[in-house]
C-alpha positions as a printed Julia matrix, in Angstrom:
395×3 Matrix{Float64}:
  5.68   59.38  -25.36
  5.05   56.13  -28.4
  6.82   54.23  -29.84
  6.23   53.0   -33.7
  7.79   49.44  -34.81
  8.7    48.43  -38.62
  8.01   45.25  -39.09
 10.03   44.34  -42.58
  8.32   43.78  -45.41
 10.09   40.03  -47.23
  9.88   40.47  -50.5
 10.11   37.79  -53.46
 14.13   38.58  -55.33
 13.53   39.14  -58.3
 14.24   35.97  -60.76
 12.47   34.19  -62.81
 12.46   31.01  -64.33
 14.87   32.06  -67.07
 18.21   32.13  -65.81
 19.69   35.95  -66.13
 23.21   36.14  -66.01
 23.96   39.66  -65.27
 21.25   38.99  -62.65
 23.07   36.62  -60.89
 26.38   38.05  -60.86
 25.0    41.52  -59.29
 22.95   39.8   -56.59
 26.07   37.27  -55.47
 28.25   40.95  -55.89
 25.8    42.52  -53.55
 25.38   40.27  -50.99
 29.73   40.5   -51.04
 28.93   43.19  -50.83
 27.32   43.12  -47.42
 28.94   40.1   -46.33
 32.08   39.86  -46.87
 33.12   36.55  -44.78
 30.05   34.8   -46.38
 31.46   32.13  -48.5
 33.84   31.48  -45.46
 31.09   29.09  -43.24
 31.95   24.93  -42.35
 29.33   22.3   -44.34
 26.44   21.63  -42.12
 26.89   19.12  -40.6
 27.09   14.95  -42.01
 27.92   17.32  -45.61
 30.95   15.55  -46.07
 33.93   17.67  -48.51
 33.83   15.12  -51.9
 31.79   12.83  -53.25
 32.72   10.42  -55.68
 31.31    7.26  -57.52
 31.23    7.24  -61.59
 27.53    8.95  -60.98
 30.94   12.13  -60.31
 31.13   13.69  -64.3
 31.77   15.8   -66.45
 30.63   15.91  -69.68
 34.55   16.67  -71.42
 34.43   13.31  -69.89
 32.35   12.14  -72.66
 33.16   11.91  -76.36
 31.69    9.05  -77.78
 28.45    8.18  -77.86
 28.67    4.61  -78.33
 30.05    4.29  -74.48
 25.96    4.76  -73.4
 24.14    3.35  -76.45
 23.03    0.26  -76.05
 21.57   -0.83  -80.07
 18.72   -3.81  -80.19
 19.44   -6.1   -82.6
 17.12   -7.95  -84.24
 16.65  -10.98  -82.34
 16.47   -8.73  -79.12
 13.72   -6.13  -81.87
 12.07   -9.84  -82.15
 12.11  -11.34  -78.68
 10.23   -7.71  -77.84
  7.09   -8.67  -79.93
  6.63  -11.47  -78.31
  6.79  -10.3   -75.47
  3.98   -7.75  -76.59
  1.85  -10.81  -78.05
  2.5   -12.45  -75.54
  0.92   -9.63  -72.95
 -1.99   -8.51  -75.19
 -2.71  -11.99  -75.2
 -2.93  -12.17  -71.29
 -6.05   -9.75  -71.58
 -4.89   -7.28  -68.85
 -5.42   -3.72  -68.51
 -1.56   -2.07  -68.58
 -0.31   -1.61  -65.32
 -0.1    -5.61  -64.73
  2.39   -5.34  -67.04
  5.97   -5.99  -65.15
  9.21   -9.07  -66.01
  6.77  -11.71  -65.38
  4.07  -10.31  -68.2
  6.32   -8.82  -70.8
  8.69  -11.42  -70.4
 12.09  -10.94  -72.28
 14.03  -14.03  -71.86
 17.53  -13.08  -72.65
 17.36   -9.33  -73.69
 16.33   -8.89  -69.85
 19.63   -9.8   -68.79
 20.98   -7.0   -70.72
 19.13   -4.54  -69.31
 19.27   -5.43  -65.03
 23.25   -4.88  -65.92
 21.95   -0.92  -68.15
 20.51   -0.91  -63.88
 23.16   -1.27  -62.54
 24.91    1.42  -64.82
 21.91    3.96  -63.19
 22.03    3.61  -59.81
 25.94    2.89  -59.51
 27.2     3.51  -63.03
 26.98    6.82  -65.01
 23.24    7.24  -64.25
 22.16    7.21  -67.67
 21.63    4.89  -71.04
 19.52    5.04  -74.77
 18.24    2.29  -75.82
 18.06    2.63  -79.54
 16.13    2.3   -81.93
 12.37    1.31  -81.68
 10.21    0.89  -84.88
  7.75    2.74  -83.16
  6.2     3.26  -86.51
  5.18   -0.85  -86.92
  3.54   -0.26  -83.96
 -0.41    1.07  -82.61
 -0.61    3.84  -80.15
 -1.2     1.44  -77.49
  1.49   -1.18  -78.55
  4.21    1.9   -78.25
  2.76    2.25  -74.88
  2.73   -1.15  -73.66
  6.43   -1.92  -75.37
  7.85    0.49  -73.6
  7.04    0.25  -70.48
  7.1    -3.59  -70.56
 11.01   -2.88  -71.64
 11.04   -0.25  -68.39
 10.35   -2.98  -66.25
 13.39   -4.68  -65.81
 14.75   -1.59  -65.74
 12.45   -0.64  -62.72
  9.61   -2.32  -61.6
  7.48    0.09  -59.54
  6.26    3.18  -61.97
  5.03    6.15  -60.63
  1.73    7.88  -60.62
  2.73   11.92  -62.09
 -0.82   13.36  -61.73
 -3.68   13.11  -59.49
 -5.47   10.77  -62.11
 -3.12    8.28  -61.39
 -1.63    8.78  -64.66
  1.97    6.57  -65.08
  2.6     7.58  -68.55
  2.43   11.51  -69.41
  3.62   12.47  -73.07
  5.61   15.28  -72.5
  4.88   17.98  -75.83
  3.65   21.02  -77.37
  0.68   21.63  -75.95
  0.51   25.76  -75.51
 -2.19   26.07  -78.56
 -4.34   22.97  -78.04
 -4.53   22.97  -74.9
 -5.07   26.75  -73.99
 -8.19   26.78  -72.46
 -7.12   23.98  -69.55
 -7.98   25.95  -65.7
 -4.73   26.74  -64.37
 -3.33   27.2   -67.45
  0.67   25.61  -68.81
  2.46   26.42  -65.77
  5.22   23.88  -67.22
  7.77   24.27  -70.22
  7.24   21.0   -70.91
  4.07   21.35  -72.14
  5.74   24.14  -75.48
  8.98   25.03  -77.21
 10.43   26.71  -74.74
 13.83   25.9   -72.85
 13.93   24.32  -69.71
 16.42   25.03  -66.75
 17.96   22.18  -64.73
 15.76   20.58  -63.23
 15.19   17.25  -61.47
 11.93   15.04  -61.71
 10.9    14.02  -58.26
 11.54    9.97  -58.53
 14.16    7.4   -59.07
 14.48    7.17  -62.24
 13.3     8.73  -65.53
 12.33    7.02  -68.86
 11.4     9.55  -71.79
 10.02    7.33  -74.98
 10.9     9.81  -78.57
  7.46    9.47  -80.48
  8.55   11.87  -82.64
 11.75   14.91  -82.31
 11.72   18.54  -83.4
 12.58   19.95  -86.48
 15.19   22.19  -85.03
 16.52   22.11  -81.59
 14.86   20.55  -78.67
 18.53   19.3   -77.65
 18.13   17.13  -74.01
 21.63   18.02  -71.48
 22.28   16.23  -68.59
 24.59   16.97  -65.89
 25.9    15.15  -62.54
 24.31   16.97  -59.31
 27.86   15.37  -57.53
 29.54   17.59  -60.19
 27.92   19.95  -59.02
 28.15   19.44  -55.31
 31.98   19.34  -54.75
 32.11   21.82  -56.93
 30.48   23.72  -54.59
 31.69   22.2   -51.64
 35.14   23.93  -52.3
 34.16   27.39  -53.59
 30.65   27.75  -52.04
 29.71   26.1   -48.18
 26.98   28.51  -48.23
 25.49   27.78  -50.65
 24.87   24.12  -49.8
 23.91   24.56  -46.1
 21.63   26.85  -48.33
 20.59   24.17  -50.32
 20.88   21.81  -47.12
 17.74   23.38  -44.99
 13.76   24.08  -46.33
 12.46   25.95  -48.69
  8.64   26.78  -49.57
  7.9    24.9   -52.96
  4.58   26.43  -54.34
  1.67   24.06  -55.51
  0.18   26.74  -57.63
 -2.85   26.95  -55.53
 -2.65   23.36  -54.15
 -3.75   22.02  -50.95
 -1.74   23.43  -48.79
 -0.43   25.98  -50.5
  2.88   25.44  -50.08
  5.45   22.9   -48.19
  8.84   22.7   -46.56
 12.07   20.74  -48.27
 15.59   21.1   -48.52
 16.3    20.97  -51.72
 19.94   18.99  -51.91
 20.84   15.74  -49.45
 23.75   13.45  -48.29
 22.85    9.98  -48.2
 25.67    7.35  -48.05
 27.57    8.43  -50.06
 25.35   10.14  -52.73
 24.79   13.9   -53.08
 20.55   14.07  -53.98
 19.85   17.29  -55.36
 16.05   18.12  -55.87
 13.87   20.96  -57.63
 12.19   21.65  -59.96
 13.53   26.27  -60.55
  9.68   27.54  -60.67
  8.76   25.98  -57.95
 10.11   28.98  -56.69
 10.57   31.41  -59.47
  6.7    30.43  -61.23
  6.6    30.05  -65.01
  4.53   31.46  -67.54
  1.13   32.07  -66.53
  1.35   29.99  -62.79
  2.96   32.99  -60.73
  4.23   32.77  -57.87
  2.01   32.38  -55.67
  1.19   36.2   -53.05
  0.64   34.63  -50.11
  2.98   32.15  -49.69
  6.81   33.13  -48.1
  9.21   34.25  -49.66
 11.97   32.97  -51.6
 15.1    34.49  -49.79
 18.31   36.53  -51.97
 20.79   34.1   -50.81
 18.13   31.19  -52.07
 17.46   33.39  -54.92
 21.25   32.97  -55.58
 22.08   29.2   -54.92
 18.72   28.4   -58.7
 21.94   30.27  -60.46
 24.64   29.0   -59.47
 23.23   25.49  -59.23
 22.39   26.51  -62.99
 25.68   28.1   -63.88
 27.3    25.12  -63.2
 25.11   22.19  -64.57
 25.58   24.42  -67.5
 29.09   24.13  -67.47
 29.13   20.29  -66.51
 26.74   19.01  -68.76
 26.4    16.65  -71.9
 24.28   16.13  -74.4
 22.21   14.01  -75.18
 21.26   12.8   -79.81
 18.23   12.12  -79.2
 16.25   10.06  -81.87
 13.0     9.16  -83.37
 12.5     5.49  -81.47
 15.2     5.76  -78.6
 14.15    5.61  -74.71
 16.78    7.83  -72.64
 16.89    6.67  -69.24
 18.67    8.93  -66.55
 19.11    8.34  -63.08
 16.64   11.82  -61.7
 18.31   11.6   -57.96
 21.78   11.67  -58.7
 21.31   13.91  -62.4
 19.93   17.07  -63.46
 18.79   17.3   -66.82
 17.4    19.93  -68.89
 16.04   20.4   -72.86
 16.62   23.82  -75.76
 14.37   24.89  -77.39
 12.6    23.28  -81.03
 10.54   24.51  -83.24
  8.39   21.97  -84.75
  6.9    21.39  -88.13
  4.26   20.31  -89.68
  6.33   16.91  -90.74
  8.32   16.77  -87.07
  5.94   17.9   -84.22
  8.42   16.9   -80.94
  6.78   13.89  -79.09
  8.02   12.24  -75.37
  6.12    9.88  -73.69
  7.72    9.93  -69.82
  7.57    7.05  -66.68
  8.86    7.34  -63.22
 10.83    4.93  -61.96
 12.83    3.05  -59.48
 14.35   -0.32  -58.58
 13.62   -1.27  -55.47
 16.31   -3.96  -55.22
 19.51   -1.46  -56.56
 17.72    1.24  -55.22
 19.48    4.36  -53.06
 17.95    5.22  -49.49
 15.39    7.87  -50.31
 16.05   11.06  -48.02
 13.98   11.22  -44.93
 12.06   14.65  -46.32
 11.52   13.1   -49.14
  9.91    9.66  -47.96
  6.24   10.72  -48.08
  6.25   11.78  -51.66
  7.86    8.85  -52.98
  5.85    6.22  -50.13
  2.64    8.76  -52.3
  4.56    7.91  -56.28
  5.22    4.67  -56.21
  1.59    3.66  -54.34
 -0.16    3.21  -57.24
 -1.98   -0.17  -57.52
 -1.81   -2.11  -61.13
 -5.7    -0.93  -61.87
 -5.95    2.12  -61.05
 -3.03    3.02  -63.77
 -3.44    4.76  -66.8
 -1.82    5.02  -69.59
 -3.0     8.13  -71.1
 -2.36    7.76  -74.96
 -2.99   10.78  -76.28
 -1.26   13.93  -75.34
 -3.05   15.32  -72.13
 -1.41   18.28  -69.28
 -1.51   16.18  -65.83
 -4.07   17.26  -63.0
 -3.86   17.87  -59.41
 -6.65   16.35  -57.13
 -8.73   20.2   -57.93
 -8.59   19.06  -61.88
 -6.79   22.28  -62.37
 -2.96   21.65  -63.77
 -0.12   20.7   -62.24
């Protein structure tokens, strides 16, 4: 008699980039029906019952934007203009922008205090407002990177070309021909769901706001962690083990790492949902390991908790928004442009080596690569472009 052994075929769960609350609740109910005791598990070793600190907050805690907005006065704006002239007279490439080459004699002390707020306080602030209409495109890049060098001295490269500035704008028509397609909601008018960028800090300057929508939202990773630790320790366990992140045609085709870490008292969530669901023309690769039903549930739980505890930021033209991407998640509402209002942000990834949190072990090689670009190799594209991988396709 011959016995036949069949092997179960692992399939990607029914989950998309945009969370579907109905599918999420149905999945969770199904998983609890299969295992009613699944949430009755201890937290993973090294993960606390609760994390504390000023970066653990709820959106309702913040009722007055004056608590996080720093308004630049006339003297400080003049100081910035003087620093712009000083740097231009050095005849150096923009990669050499630093606290020393963009000197801000009095504003620097304020910015250092605000950098402490990113790492040891609430984790975000907004500078308001720079008169960007008075600057050339090159001047805007110099001013943005120059001011930001007083917040985080290290700039991270955002793609394989060495670009350290990235343009966040609807490029779905103008760049539709790009090899690899548009696989990131950042380059569309679509809603961006909650996620984190890699690196310590994100700086975003608003060159123009949308005609409608586009609200920026942030949420405390520590608050999300505390709720999960109290009610769903199984989700903490799921998030703290390695997941398969799709590289969408990169080499290797996927990488493995956890999405949640605990370092020196900080709960650190590091993930982008599209690496597990795909987005638009960049579908999840069929020949890499699928995520599990439990992982699909965890993605939705994190997103909906981030929404529940989020804070909306009023982002105005000429503002610079700084957030701690290790401690906070961020998202963006869908938006509409018109002839007078075309939403356009530029972005830097930063790190303050003096104030930085300890980088979790599985992320250290990413951080090392991110912040290793030499001054002469840093690109500051002045026109919108889509980030690229080593093979030339879009990220």
